[in-house]
Structure formats: structure tokens, C-alpha cells
């Protein structure tokens, strides 16, 4: 038996907002920032003086960086949208550098910021309406028969008045905070933690003095396009992570209260935190064993998965969009680490071709237990994120297919999900003749629910069955 060990470093990270902050810590406020508003417990009806974020919300409000959401409300537990995050970054930049953010002129235009996903009714009526079309491709899901969006998470068609945002968008582009069209089509979407970190750094790139030695950042790969910006916020004590281990959910949404805390720490350096990370995080040790078809040796891999990471994914809401489970970036580091380990195991055991490496990884997934949702979860349908499937050491067809497709995709393979009315498998892109063709691209069929299937083997009950493709 060939045995390997693998321990995931933290796969999930979230911003930690510490409560031990003195309300008198004003000595190191950048002099460019001046107090413009007065704040007390009556300013917002939903912010109380014993809330951990009370001080931070007040600080961000008094210095004119963040305001409420209307009707005397701040909505501290609500998400901050990308439009709001860009607005915050623009205000920080303008106040620090002494610039003015011009209001809209009735005949103004920002046509250069337009793309197919955003249509302005402005300047015809001057109301700045955005029509956000997040969905343009639909397909049928397995088992449920519900039509879902294949290009994103869910199908959304929203309209909102964005007149207030237009000057901040134009300012952010002109000041180099963002590139034209960098976030087009997503302004009404919740900002992710990594996006906000990026925007805040770009707003004030010279204001993050290093006070912490942080390397590497848990769960943020150096290939992440926002890695350097996130690292600067860690090193300067603006971001600390959710716990002593420094966990930071880079692709997860961020709350308005958390954003207020980050803004406060940026303006007032006395609020920044000096810290070091605890590398010893609680894990669940798991053992996997599998056989590669027609190869006599049994392979074994020990993996440790953080309880925090597992509980995070368990707490996420379920969606009928199965591609979302493969697209979620929060577990990307862990899944990529596993995929790399399996690839190295394959090569070390003589499976060096890209076909054999993919087959070896497929055999690992096929070795997981088939777990019917009704029996194991008590519901008819319970799709899992890859970390859940690994932690549970099993799942049903969509769970194993999502796990395999994500690993192959992260290793650079062309992988898709193949969907029938009551089954899901994986399609592996090939330059030769595969089992099915879509838009001129050939795919091999990969069965994931039981051992023994080679790439391209199709079970008898699936021969001739029509299948849709979910891109990931």
C-alpha cells in the first residue's frame, strides 16, 4: 500500500474586527482627514452603543467616508456592494489627496465605461439607471428539472437608480483606482473581501506601513490577482483575519460593519493591530484509499481538513446552480493543493501522461463512498461543496462530479459538468475523438460514482442519454 499525507493550510479566511479598541485613540489620524459629521447613539437606529462596530461606524461616518442606507439606518449586517466599495475608495482617495469628486452634469457621459452588461438611460433622462443582466445562458439541472444559469450563480435581472454612483465611478477610473470596465456588470453585486481589500489599497497605496510579518497569507494563493494588496493590509494591521490563525475568506461577501472597521483603521493608524499568526489549527484527520483501474496497488492518502472550513461550507445556502459549487473560490487553495498532491502521486508511480494523471485523480474520486442525500442528509437533494464531500468522504453523483471537475480545472484541464435528467458526470476536453461533441469541442465522459471506470468508459444505462453541459 502506498501512503501519503497531506494537511491543508487554512482554506477559509475572514476579516477579524477586534473589539478592544479605545474610543480615545485619535492621535495618529492622517491630517488630510477632517471630521465633517457628528455621531452619537441616535445617528443610526440599528447601531447600538454596545455593538462591537459602534465606534467604527461612527468614525467612518464622522470623517465622511461611509453613510447610512436611508431611513436612519446603517444596515451593519448587510453586504457592501461593489458600487459602494468603489465609492468608499474614491472618498478616501479624494480626501487624502485634496481632490474634489464632481457631481453629474445634465449632459455628461461616461460612455467609455459602458459594455454589453451595462446599459445607461443616462444622459437622456439623467437618472443613471443601470440594467444589470447577469444571466444569458440557461440549462436544465439534473433531478429537479429547474432551469438555471450556466454562467454564474443564479439568474438575476435587476434595475436600480445609480445616479449617485456615477461621479465616484468616473473619479475611480480617472485616479487609477480601477481600470475602465474592470467591474462592469457587477456594481450591484456584493463586494468580496478580496475586492474590497484591493480597492482600499489602490485608494491610498502609500499609507500602509508594515508592522507585521505575515507570510504566507493563509488560503490566499500568490497567484491571486489581489494577493499583494491583501498582504499589505495584513502587514499594516488593517486586516488580521477571523481568528488567531489569520483566516480570511477572500471570495466571500463583506459586511458594511466590517468595511467600516477597515476604513477606521486606514484613517487612524492607532487602531491598527500588531499580531502574529498561530499556525496550529484544529483539523479532522481523514484517510482515503483507492485503486487505479487495472493497476494492482492500493493507494492511500491522509488528509487533514479544518473544522472551521467544513462548518463554513455547511452553513452556506444551497442553490440549484450546480456549477456554483465548482466555481466557489473560498476552497480553491485546498482543492488545488489536493489536486497537486494527487498529480504528484500519479507521476511518482509512473502515470506521467496527462490522460493517466486525469485518470488517477478520477480514481481517487471514484473511491469515495456513494452517499444518497435522503439517507445521509435527510432531504431529497443536498448538493455539496468540494470540502464537504471530502470531509464526509462521500456524496452522490453531483457531489463527486463537482469535486473531480474542480480539481481537473485547477490543474489546467478543460473540464465541464455533464448533466442528464437524473445524473451528473464529468466531461474532459480532448483533441481526439471523445464520447460527445459540443460546439466543435470533443469531450470524454468520466463516471465518478463508483470505482473501476476509465476515462471514456460510459455505463450501459447512460449510452444514448442526452446530456447538457454546465461550464465551470
mmCIF file of C-alpha atoms in Angstrom, residues 78-446:
data_model
loop_
_atom_site.group_PDB
_atom_site.id
_atom_site.type_symbol
_atom_site.label_atom_id
_atom_site.label_comp_id
_atom_site.label_asym_id
_atom_site.label_seq_id
_atom_site.Cartn_x
_atom_site.Cartn_y
_atom_site.Cartn_z
ATOM 1 C CA UNK A 78 -25.862 43.994 5.157
ATOM 2 C CA UNK A 79 -23.417 43.475 2.327
ATOM 3 C CA UNK A 80 -21.477 46.339 0.854
ATOM 4 C CA UNK A 81 -21.923 46.353 -2.903
ATOM 5 C CA UNK A 82 -19.149 46.908 -5.412
ATOM 6 C CA UNK A 83 -20.639 50.312 -6.189
ATOM 7 C CA UNK A 84 -20.479 51.235 -2.505
ATOM 8 C CA UNK A 85 -16.938 49.828 -2.168
ATOM 9 C CA UNK A 86 -15.738 51.889 -5.140
ATOM 10 C CA UNK A 87 -17.437 54.929 -3.613
ATOM 11 C CA UNK A 88 -15.617 54.401 -0.307
ATOM 12 C CA UNK A 89 -12.293 54.060 -2.112
ATOM 13 C CA UNK A 90 -12.952 57.220 -4.115
ATOM 14 C CA UNK A 91 -13.816 59.224 -0.986
ATOM 15 C CA UNK A 92 -10.667 58.042 0.796
ATOM 16 C CA UNK A 93 -8.518 58.999 -2.179
ATOM 17 C CA UNK A 94 -10.174 62.379 -2.687
ATOM 18 C CA UNK A 95 -9.893 63.405 0.977
ATOM 19 C CA UNK A 96 -6.297 62.286 1.313
ATOM 20 C CA UNK A 97 -5.080 63.967 -1.862
ATOM 21 C CA UNK A 98 -7.323 67.031 -1.573
ATOM 22 C CA UNK A 99 -9.335 66.317 -4.702
ATOM 23 C CA UNK A 100 -12.970 67.049 -5.481
ATOM 24 C CA UNK A 101 -15.428 64.473 -6.793
ATOM 25 C CA UNK A 102 -17.547 66.379 -9.287
ATOM 26 C CA UNK A 103 -21.291 65.963 -9.381
ATOM 27 C CA UNK A 104 -23.063 64.908 -12.562
ATOM 28 C CA UNK A 105 -23.771 67.424 -15.259
ATOM 29 C CA UNK A 106 -27.084 67.022 -17.047
ATOM 30 C CA UNK A 107 -25.359 66.426 -20.357
ATOM 31 C CA UNK A 108 -22.496 64.356 -19.041
ATOM 32 C CA UNK A 109 -21.465 60.977 -20.362
ATOM 33 C CA UNK A 110 -19.253 58.077 -19.324
ATOM 34 C CA UNK A 111 -19.714 56.053 -22.463
ATOM 35 C CA UNK A 112 -16.155 54.781 -22.180
ATOM 36 C CA UNK A 113 -17.181 52.822 -19.103
ATOM 37 C CA UNK A 114 -20.040 51.082 -20.884
ATOM 38 C CA UNK A 115 -20.097 47.465 -22.015
ATOM 39 C CA UNK A 116 -22.696 44.940 -23.059
ATOM 40 C CA UNK A 117 -23.625 44.153 -19.470
ATOM 41 C CA UNK A 118 -24.500 47.734 -18.505
ATOM 42 C CA UNK A 119 -26.897 49.988 -20.344
ATOM 43 C CA UNK A 120 -27.323 53.602 -19.268
ATOM 44 C CA UNK A 121 -30.544 55.507 -19.778
ATOM 45 C CA UNK A 122 -28.407 58.496 -18.777
ATOM 46 C CA UNK A 123 -27.910 61.146 -20.148
ATOM 47 C CA UNK A 124 -31.278 61.023 -21.928
ATOM 48 C CA UNK A 125 -33.202 61.343 -18.657
ATOM 49 C CA UNK A 126 -30.272 61.998 -16.358
ATOM 50 C CA UNK A 127 -31.400 59.343 -13.886
ATOM 51 C CA UNK A 128 -28.471 56.969 -14.284
ATOM 52 C CA UNK A 129 -30.464 53.741 -14.390
ATOM 53 C CA UNK A 130 -28.371 50.594 -14.718
ATOM 54 C CA UNK A 131 -29.862 47.468 -16.240
ATOM 55 C CA UNK A 132 -27.802 44.568 -14.884
ATOM 56 C CA UNK A 133 -28.132 41.354 -16.860
ATOM 57 C CA UNK A 134 -26.299 38.583 -15.037
ATOM 58 C CA UNK A 135 -27.815 35.720 -16.995
ATOM 59 C CA UNK A 136 -27.679 34.914 -20.670
ATOM 60 C CA UNK A 137 -27.493 31.136 -20.839
ATOM 61 C CA UNK A 138 -29.840 28.623 -19.264
ATOM 62 C CA UNK A 139 -29.794 24.855 -18.995
ATOM 63 C CA UNK A 140 -31.732 22.144 -17.164
ATOM 64 C CA UNK A 141 -30.450 20.789 -13.879
ATOM 65 C CA UNK A 142 -30.339 17.087 -13.030
ATOM 66 C CA UNK A 143 -33.135 15.640 -10.931
ATOM 67 C CA UNK A 144 -35.043 18.888 -10.392
ATOM 68 C CA UNK A 145 -35.861 19.874 -13.964
ATOM 69 C CA UNK A 146 -35.402 23.517 -12.970
ATOM 70 C CA UNK A 147 -33.745 25.817 -15.482
ATOM 71 C CA UNK A 148 -30.662 27.570 -14.162
ATOM 72 C CA UNK A 149 -27.968 29.949 -15.297
ATOM 73 C CA UNK A 150 -24.849 28.194 -16.565
ATOM 74 C CA UNK A 151 -22.566 31.219 -16.429
ATOM 75 C CA UNK A 152 -22.909 32.343 -12.826
ATOM 76 C CA UNK A 153 -24.600 31.820 -9.510
ATOM 77 C CA UNK A 154 -28.299 32.138 -10.069
ATOM 78 C CA UNK A 155 -30.227 34.214 -12.555
ATOM 79 C CA UNK A 156 -30.558 37.897 -11.743
ATOM 80 C CA UNK A 157 -32.177 40.737 -13.620
ATOM 81 C CA UNK A 158 -32.173 43.897 -11.546
ATOM 82 C CA UNK A 159 -32.594 47.583 -12.094
ATOM 83 C CA UNK A 160 -31.557 50.338 -9.717
ATOM 84 C CA UNK A 161 -31.050 54.072 -9.860
ATOM 85 C CA UNK A 162 -27.317 54.667 -9.801
ATOM 86 C CA UNK A 163 -27.115 58.416 -10.343
ATOM 87 C CA UNK A 164 -25.349 58.860 -7.009
ATOM 88 C CA UNK A 165 -22.638 56.401 -8.071
ATOM 89 C CA UNK A 166 -21.713 57.815 -11.470
ATOM 90 C CA UNK A 167 -19.323 60.565 -10.214
ATOM 91 C CA UNK A 168 -17.494 58.085 -7.958
ATOM 92 C CA UNK A 169 -17.134 55.593 -10.796
ATOM 93 C CA UNK A 170 -15.700 58.227 -13.092
ATOM 94 C CA UNK A 171 -13.372 59.502 -10.355
ATOM 95 C CA UNK A 172 -12.104 55.993 -9.529
ATOM 96 C CA UNK A 173 -11.207 55.397 -13.171
ATOM 97 C CA UNK A 174 -9.560 58.804 -13.582
ATOM 98 C CA UNK A 175 -7.451 58.302 -10.439
ATOM 99 C CA UNK A 176 -6.348 54.796 -11.412
ATOM 100 C CA UNK A 177 -8.156 53.110 -8.531
ATOM 101 C CA UNK A 178 -9.863 50.825 -11.041
ATOM 102 C CA UNK A 179 -9.497 50.195 -14.758
ATOM 103 C CA UNK A 180 -12.309 51.081 -17.180
ATOM 104 C CA UNK A 181 -14.782 48.192 -17.288
ATOM 105 C CA UNK A 182 -12.889 46.323 -14.532
ATOM 106 C CA UNK A 183 -16.106 45.633 -12.618
ATOM 107 C CA UNK A 184 -18.682 46.387 -15.310
ATOM 108 C CA UNK A 185 -21.882 44.425 -14.934
ATOM 109 C CA UNK A 186 -21.223 43.748 -11.237
ATOM 110 C CA UNK A 187 -21.705 47.095 -9.499
ATOM 111 C CA UNK A 188 -24.880 45.945 -7.738
ATOM 112 C CA UNK A 189 -23.294 42.660 -6.653
ATOM 113 C CA UNK A 190 -21.914 42.276 -3.121
ATOM 114 C CA UNK A 191 -18.222 43.108 -2.961
ATOM 115 C CA UNK A 192 -15.980 40.229 -1.934
ATOM 116 C CA UNK A 193 -13.426 40.625 0.814
ATOM 117 C CA UNK A 194 -10.550 40.456 -1.632
ATOM 118 C CA UNK A 195 -12.162 43.057 -3.893
ATOM 119 C CA UNK A 196 -12.624 45.498 -1.013
ATOM 120 C CA UNK A 197 -9.039 44.933 0.149
ATOM 121 C CA UNK A 198 -7.847 45.661 -3.382
ATOM 122 C CA UNK A 199 -9.918 48.848 -3.685
ATOM 123 C CA UNK A 200 -8.842 50.204 -0.286
ATOM 124 C CA UNK A 201 -5.184 49.648 -1.070
ATOM 125 C CA UNK A 202 -5.486 51.225 -4.512
ATOM 126 C CA UNK A 203 -7.170 54.260 -2.951
ATOM 127 C CA UNK A 204 -4.194 55.016 -0.654
ATOM 128 C CA UNK A 205 -1.218 52.949 -1.804
ATOM 129 C CA UNK A 206 1.310 54.952 0.259
ATOM 130 C CA UNK A 207 -0.475 54.647 3.605
ATOM 131 C CA UNK A 208 0.257 51.082 4.704
ATOM 132 C CA UNK A 209 3.383 50.995 6.836
ATOM 133 C CA UNK A 210 4.498 47.452 7.632
ATOM 134 C CA UNK A 211 4.140 46.469 11.310
ATOM 135 C CA UNK A 212 3.538 42.692 10.968
ATOM 136 C CA UNK A 213 5.482 39.810 9.409
ATOM 137 C CA UNK A 214 2.850 37.780 7.556
ATOM 138 C CA UNK A 215 3.965 35.142 5.074
ATOM 139 C CA UNK A 216 2.221 33.385 3.576
ATOM 140 C CA UNK A 217 -1.374 34.544 3.955
ATOM 141 C CA UNK A 218 -3.499 31.503 4.822
ATOM 142 C CA UNK A 219 -5.775 30.489 1.951
ATOM 143 C CA UNK A 220 -4.717 33.263 -0.411
ATOM 144 C CA UNK A 221 -2.570 31.901 -3.213
ATOM 145 C CA UNK A 222 0.209 34.121 -4.508
ATOM 146 C CA UNK A 223 -1.350 33.771 -7.953
ATOM 147 C CA UNK A 224 -4.474 35.533 -6.643
ATOM 148 C CA UNK A 225 -4.652 38.835 -8.570
ATOM 149 C CA UNK A 226 -5.315 40.662 -5.291
ATOM 150 C CA UNK A 227 -2.606 38.899 -3.260
ATOM 151 C CA UNK A 228 -0.210 41.825 -2.886
ATOM 152 C CA UNK A 229 -2.963 44.241 -1.875
ATOM 153 C CA UNK A 230 -4.327 41.811 0.728
ATOM 154 C CA UNK A 231 -0.794 41.203 2.039
ATOM 155 C CA UNK A 232 -0.237 44.949 2.511
ATOM 156 C CA UNK A 233 -3.389 45.214 4.609
ATOM 157 C CA UNK A 234 -2.264 42.269 6.772
ATOM 158 C CA UNK A 235 1.227 43.664 7.183
ATOM 159 C CA UNK A 236 -0.084 47.098 8.134
ATOM 160 C CA UNK A 237 -2.606 45.763 10.685
ATOM 161 C CA UNK A 238 -5.729 46.856 8.816
ATOM 162 C CA UNK A 239 -6.758 43.209 8.343
ATOM 163 C CA UNK A 240 -5.996 40.489 10.894
ATOM 164 C CA UNK A 241 -8.154 37.507 9.934
ATOM 165 C CA UNK A 242 -11.101 35.966 11.717
ATOM 166 C CA UNK A 243 -9.130 34.282 14.476
ATOM 167 C CA UNK A 244 -5.657 33.647 15.821
ATOM 168 C CA UNK A 245 -4.867 31.626 12.695
ATOM 169 C CA UNK A 246 -5.409 34.597 10.372
ATOM 170 C CA UNK A 247 -8.194 33.073 8.299
ATOM 171 C CA UNK A 248 -9.621 35.430 5.617
ATOM 172 C CA UNK A 249 -12.477 34.396 3.292
ATOM 173 C CA UNK A 250 -11.107 36.115 0.159
ATOM 174 C CA UNK A 251 -14.058 35.382 -2.135
ATOM 175 C CA UNK A 252 -16.811 35.784 0.456
ATOM 176 C CA UNK A 253 -19.032 38.827 0.854
ATOM 177 C CA UNK A 254 -18.103 41.510 3.364
ATOM 178 C CA UNK A 255 -20.486 43.262 5.755
ATOM 179 C CA UNK A 256 -20.892 47.020 5.991
ATOM 180 C CA UNK A 257 -19.832 46.927 9.648
ATOM 181 C CA UNK A 258 -16.610 45.138 8.701
ATOM 182 C CA UNK A 259 -15.937 47.640 5.949
ATOM 183 C CA UNK A 260 -16.381 50.472 8.479
ATOM 184 C CA UNK A 261 -13.766 48.871 10.721
ATOM 185 C CA UNK A 262 -11.270 48.646 7.857
ATOM 186 C CA UNK A 263 -11.878 52.271 6.915
ATOM 187 C CA UNK A 264 -11.332 53.362 10.522
ATOM 188 C CA UNK A 265 -8.017 51.523 10.730
ATOM 189 C CA UNK A 266 -6.859 53.047 7.474
ATOM 190 C CA UNK A 267 -7.543 56.630 8.578
ATOM 191 C CA UNK A 268 -6.407 56.210 12.198
ATOM 192 C CA UNK A 269 -3.182 54.243 12.449
ATOM 193 C CA UNK A 270 -3.576 53.963 16.242
ATOM 194 C CA UNK A 271 -6.351 51.464 15.529
ATOM 195 C CA UNK A 272 -4.132 49.147 13.509
ATOM 196 C CA UNK A 273 -3.285 45.798 15.085
ATOM 197 C CA UNK A 274 0.138 44.264 15.683
ATOM 198 C CA UNK A 275 -0.201 40.480 15.662
ATOM 199 C CA UNK A 276 1.306 37.163 14.631
ATOM 200 C CA UNK A 277 -0.451 34.068 13.323
ATOM 201 C CA UNK A 278 -0.908 30.803 15.188
ATOM 202 C CA UNK A 279 -0.057 28.045 12.705
ATOM 203 C CA UNK A 280 -1.515 25.204 14.809
ATOM 204 C CA UNK A 281 -5.162 24.981 13.753
ATOM 205 C CA UNK A 282 -7.641 22.187 14.739
ATOM 206 C CA UNK A 283 -8.194 19.658 11.980
ATOM 207 C CA UNK A 284 -10.108 16.462 11.280
ATOM 208 C CA UNK A 285 -7.762 13.710 10.091
ATOM 209 C CA UNK A 286 -9.197 11.660 7.226
ATOM 210 C CA UNK A 287 -7.863 8.644 5.319
ATOM 211 C CA UNK A 288 -8.704 7.794 1.713
ATOM 212 C CA UNK A 289 -7.848 4.676 -0.241
ATOM 213 C CA UNK A 290 -8.463 3.790 -3.879
ATOM 214 C CA UNK A 291 -7.284 1.652 -6.785
ATOM 215 C CA UNK A 292 -6.336 2.799 -10.236
ATOM 216 C CA UNK A 293 -8.186 0.596 -12.762
ATOM 217 C CA UNK A 294 -6.080 -2.356 -13.980
ATOM 218 C CA UNK A 295 -3.266 -1.463 -11.585
ATOM 219 C CA UNK A 296 -2.857 -3.807 -8.640
ATOM 220 C CA UNK A 297 -1.566 -1.386 -5.998
ATOM 221 C CA UNK A 298 -3.856 0.276 -3.464
ATOM 222 C CA UNK A 299 -3.121 3.932 -2.880
ATOM 223 C CA UNK A 300 -3.724 5.763 0.349
ATOM 224 C CA UNK A 301 -3.784 9.444 1.277
ATOM 225 C CA UNK A 302 -4.193 11.036 4.701
ATOM 226 C CA UNK A 303 -5.726 14.499 4.661
ATOM 227 C CA UNK A 304 -6.433 16.952 7.479
ATOM 228 C CA UNK A 305 -9.318 19.374 6.940
ATOM 229 C CA UNK A 306 -10.062 22.326 9.205
ATOM 230 C CA UNK A 307 -13.307 22.145 11.159
ATOM 231 C CA UNK A 308 -13.702 25.868 10.542
ATOM 232 C CA UNK A 309 -13.604 25.338 6.807
ATOM 233 C CA UNK A 310 -16.086 22.467 6.862
ATOM 234 C CA UNK A 311 -18.523 24.366 9.082
ATOM 235 C CA UNK A 312 -18.248 27.395 6.844
ATOM 236 C CA UNK A 313 -19.392 25.461 3.776
ATOM 237 C CA UNK A 314 -22.091 23.608 5.681
ATOM 238 C CA UNK A 315 -23.525 26.981 6.711
ATOM 239 C CA UNK A 316 -23.683 28.297 3.140
ATOM 240 C CA UNK A 317 -27.139 28.282 1.499
ATOM 241 C CA UNK A 318 -27.823 25.662 -1.171
ATOM 242 C CA UNK A 319 -28.502 26.635 -4.783
ATOM 243 C CA UNK A 320 -29.886 24.762 -7.783
ATOM 244 C CA UNK A 321 -27.000 26.114 -9.841
ATOM 245 C CA UNK A 322 -24.607 23.168 -9.602
ATOM 246 C CA UNK A 323 -21.794 24.998 -11.364
ATOM 247 C CA UNK A 324 -21.674 27.375 -8.368
ATOM 248 C CA UNK A 325 -20.283 24.593 -6.181
ATOM 249 C CA UNK A 326 -17.342 24.179 -8.545
ATOM 250 C CA UNK A 327 -16.854 27.916 -9.061
ATOM 251 C CA UNK A 328 -16.734 28.972 -5.409
ATOM 252 C CA UNK A 329 -13.257 30.401 -4.793
ATOM 253 C CA UNK A 330 -13.238 30.033 -0.998
ATOM 254 C CA UNK A 331 -11.941 26.433 -1.133
ATOM 255 C CA UNK A 332 -9.749 26.901 -4.197
ATOM 256 C CA UNK A 333 -6.450 26.697 -2.322
ATOM 257 C CA UNK A 334 -7.361 23.468 -0.537
ATOM 258 C CA UNK A 335 -8.772 21.772 -3.641
ATOM 259 C CA UNK A 336 -5.766 22.850 -5.709
ATOM 260 C CA UNK A 337 -3.376 21.531 -3.042
ATOM 261 C CA UNK A 338 -5.148 18.163 -3.104
ATOM 262 C CA UNK A 339 -5.138 18.080 -6.911
ATOM 263 C CA UNK A 340 -1.412 18.849 -6.988
ATOM 264 C CA UNK A 341 -0.718 16.107 -4.446
ATOM 265 C CA UNK A 342 -2.668 13.547 -6.478
ATOM 266 C CA UNK A 343 -0.917 14.647 -9.655
ATOM 267 C CA UNK A 344 2.475 14.177 -7.999
ATOM 268 C CA UNK A 345 1.432 10.752 -6.695
ATOM 269 C CA UNK A 346 0.432 9.749 -10.211
ATOM 270 C CA UNK A 347 3.727 10.879 -11.720
ATOM 271 C CA UNK A 348 5.779 9.228 -8.966
ATOM 272 C CA UNK A 349 4.014 5.951 -9.698
ATOM 273 C CA UNK A 350 4.607 6.009 -13.438
ATOM 274 C CA UNK A 351 1.373 7.661 -14.606
ATOM 275 C CA UNK A 352 3.015 10.556 -16.398
ATOM 276 C CA UNK A 353 0.716 11.273 -19.367
ATOM 277 C CA UNK A 354 -1.985 13.901 -18.974
ATOM 278 C CA UNK A 355 -4.572 11.183 -19.668
ATOM 279 C CA UNK A 356 -3.225 8.912 -16.900
ATOM 280 C CA UNK A 357 -2.908 11.768 -14.421
ATOM 281 C CA UNK A 358 -6.537 12.702 -15.003
ATOM 282 C CA UNK A 359 -7.476 9.024 -14.704
ATOM 283 C CA UNK A 360 -5.572 8.681 -11.421
ATOM 284 C CA UNK A 361 -7.371 11.688 -9.951
ATOM 285 C CA UNK A 362 -10.678 10.313 -11.236
ATOM 286 C CA UNK A 363 -9.957 7.017 -9.471
ATOM 287 C CA UNK A 364 -9.449 8.894 -6.193
ATOM 288 C CA UNK A 365 -12.905 10.464 -6.527
ATOM 289 C CA UNK A 366 -14.487 7.180 -7.592
ATOM 290 C CA UNK A 367 -13.111 5.638 -4.393
ATOM 291 C CA UNK A 368 -15.297 7.900 -2.236
ATOM 292 C CA UNK A 369 -18.453 6.361 -0.793
ATOM 293 C CA UNK A 370 -21.706 6.898 -2.669
ATOM 294 C CA UNK A 371 -23.989 8.654 -0.188
ATOM 295 C CA UNK A 372 -27.647 9.141 -1.034
ATOM 296 C CA UNK A 373 -28.882 12.555 0.129
ATOM 297 C CA UNK A 374 -32.090 11.277 1.688
ATOM 298 C CA UNK A 375 -30.234 8.641 3.705
ATOM 299 C CA UNK A 376 -27.267 10.753 4.795
ATOM 300 C CA UNK A 377 -28.735 14.277 4.888
ATOM 301 C CA UNK A 378 -32.433 13.661 5.426
ATOM 302 C CA UNK A 379 -33.503 15.624 2.339
ATOM 303 C CA UNK A 380 -34.143 14.636 -1.265
ATOM 304 C CA UNK A 381 -31.493 16.961 -2.670
ATOM 305 C CA UNK A 382 -28.442 18.343 -0.847
ATOM 306 C CA UNK A 383 -25.621 19.353 -3.203
ATOM 307 C CA UNK A 384 -22.250 19.774 -1.501
ATOM 308 C CA UNK A 385 -19.218 21.969 -1.885
ATOM 309 C CA UNK A 386 -15.986 20.030 -2.515
ATOM 310 C CA UNK A 387 -14.735 20.487 1.069
ATOM 311 C CA UNK A 388 -17.960 18.932 2.362
ATOM 312 C CA UNK A 389 -17.584 15.958 0.022
ATOM 313 C CA UNK A 390 -14.003 15.422 1.168
ATOM 314 C CA UNK A 391 -14.864 15.838 4.845
ATOM 315 C CA UNK A 392 -17.852 13.443 4.564
ATOM 316 C CA UNK A 393 -15.683 11.124 2.439
ATOM 317 C CA UNK A 394 -18.525 10.722 0.008
ATOM 318 C CA UNK A 395 -21.595 12.112 -1.718
ATOM 319 C CA UNK A 396 -23.885 11.426 -4.648
ATOM 320 C CA UNK A 397 -23.287 11.992 -8.351
ATOM 321 C CA UNK A 398 -23.288 15.775 -8.416
ATOM 322 C CA UNK A 399 -21.001 15.969 -5.378
ATOM 323 C CA UNK A 400 -18.321 13.677 -6.789
ATOM 324 C CA UNK A 401 -18.637 15.224 -10.259
ATOM 325 C CA UNK A 402 -18.190 18.754 -8.890
ATOM 326 C CA UNK A 403 -15.141 17.698 -6.860
ATOM 327 C CA UNK A 404 -13.448 15.991 -9.827
ATOM 328 C CA UNK A 405 -14.297 18.746 -12.306
ATOM 329 C CA UNK A 406 -12.890 21.407 -9.991
ATOM 330 C CA UNK A 407 -9.628 19.534 -9.402
ATOM 331 C CA UNK A 408 -9.121 18.942 -13.110
ATOM 332 C CA UNK A 409 -9.980 22.532 -13.948
ATOM 333 C CA UNK A 410 -7.480 23.875 -11.400
ATOM 334 C CA UNK A 411 -4.780 21.700 -12.950
ATOM 335 C CA UNK A 412 -5.431 23.231 -16.343
ATOM 336 C CA UNK A 413 -7.671 20.604 -17.923
ATOM 337 C CA UNK A 414 -10.745 21.526 -19.920
ATOM 338 C CA UNK A 415 -13.418 20.131 -17.604
ATOM 339 C CA UNK A 416 -17.187 20.565 -17.600
ATOM 340 C CA UNK A 417 -20.147 19.023 -15.811
ATOM 341 C CA UNK A 418 -22.320 16.697 -17.902
ATOM 342 C CA UNK A 419 -25.955 16.759 -16.834
ATOM 343 C CA UNK A 420 -28.868 14.464 -17.636
ATOM 344 C CA UNK A 421 -32.331 14.405 -16.101
ATOM 345 C CA UNK A 422 -31.210 12.261 -13.158
ATOM 346 C CA UNK A 423 -27.418 12.002 -13.286
ATOM 347 C CA UNK A 424 -24.236 14.065 -13.397
ATOM 348 C CA UNK A 425 -20.767 13.169 -14.656
ATOM 349 C CA UNK A 426 -17.648 14.994 -15.838
ATOM 350 C CA UNK A 427 -16.615 15.883 -19.370
ATOM 351 C CA UNK A 428 -12.863 16.035 -20.082
ATOM 352 C CA UNK A 429 -11.880 18.024 -23.153
ATOM 353 C CA UNK A 430 -9.766 16.122 -25.665
ATOM 354 C CA UNK A 431 -8.201 16.814 -29.031
ATOM 355 C CA UNK A 432 -9.043 13.303 -30.198
ATOM 356 C CA UNK A 433 -12.428 11.680 -30.691
ATOM 357 C CA UNK A 434 -14.347 11.780 -27.414
ATOM 358 C CA UNK A 435 -17.726 10.450 -26.334
ATOM 359 C CA UNK A 436 -19.596 13.626 -27.184
ATOM 360 C CA UNK A 437 -19.106 16.862 -29.051
ATOM 361 C CA UNK A 438 -20.344 20.378 -28.278
ATOM 362 C CA UNK A 439 -19.638 23.432 -30.432
ATOM 363 C CA UNK A 440 -16.866 21.518 -32.155
ATOM 364 C CA UNK A 441 -15.164 20.530 -28.892
ATOM 365 C CA UNK A 442 -14.735 16.838 -28.060
ATOM 366 C CA UNK A 443 -15.200 15.539 -24.509
ATOM 367 C CA UNK A 444 -14.518 12.227 -22.830
ATOM 368 C CA UNK A 445 -17.159 11.007 -20.406
ATOM 369 C CA UNK A 446 -15.959 10.306 -16.833
#
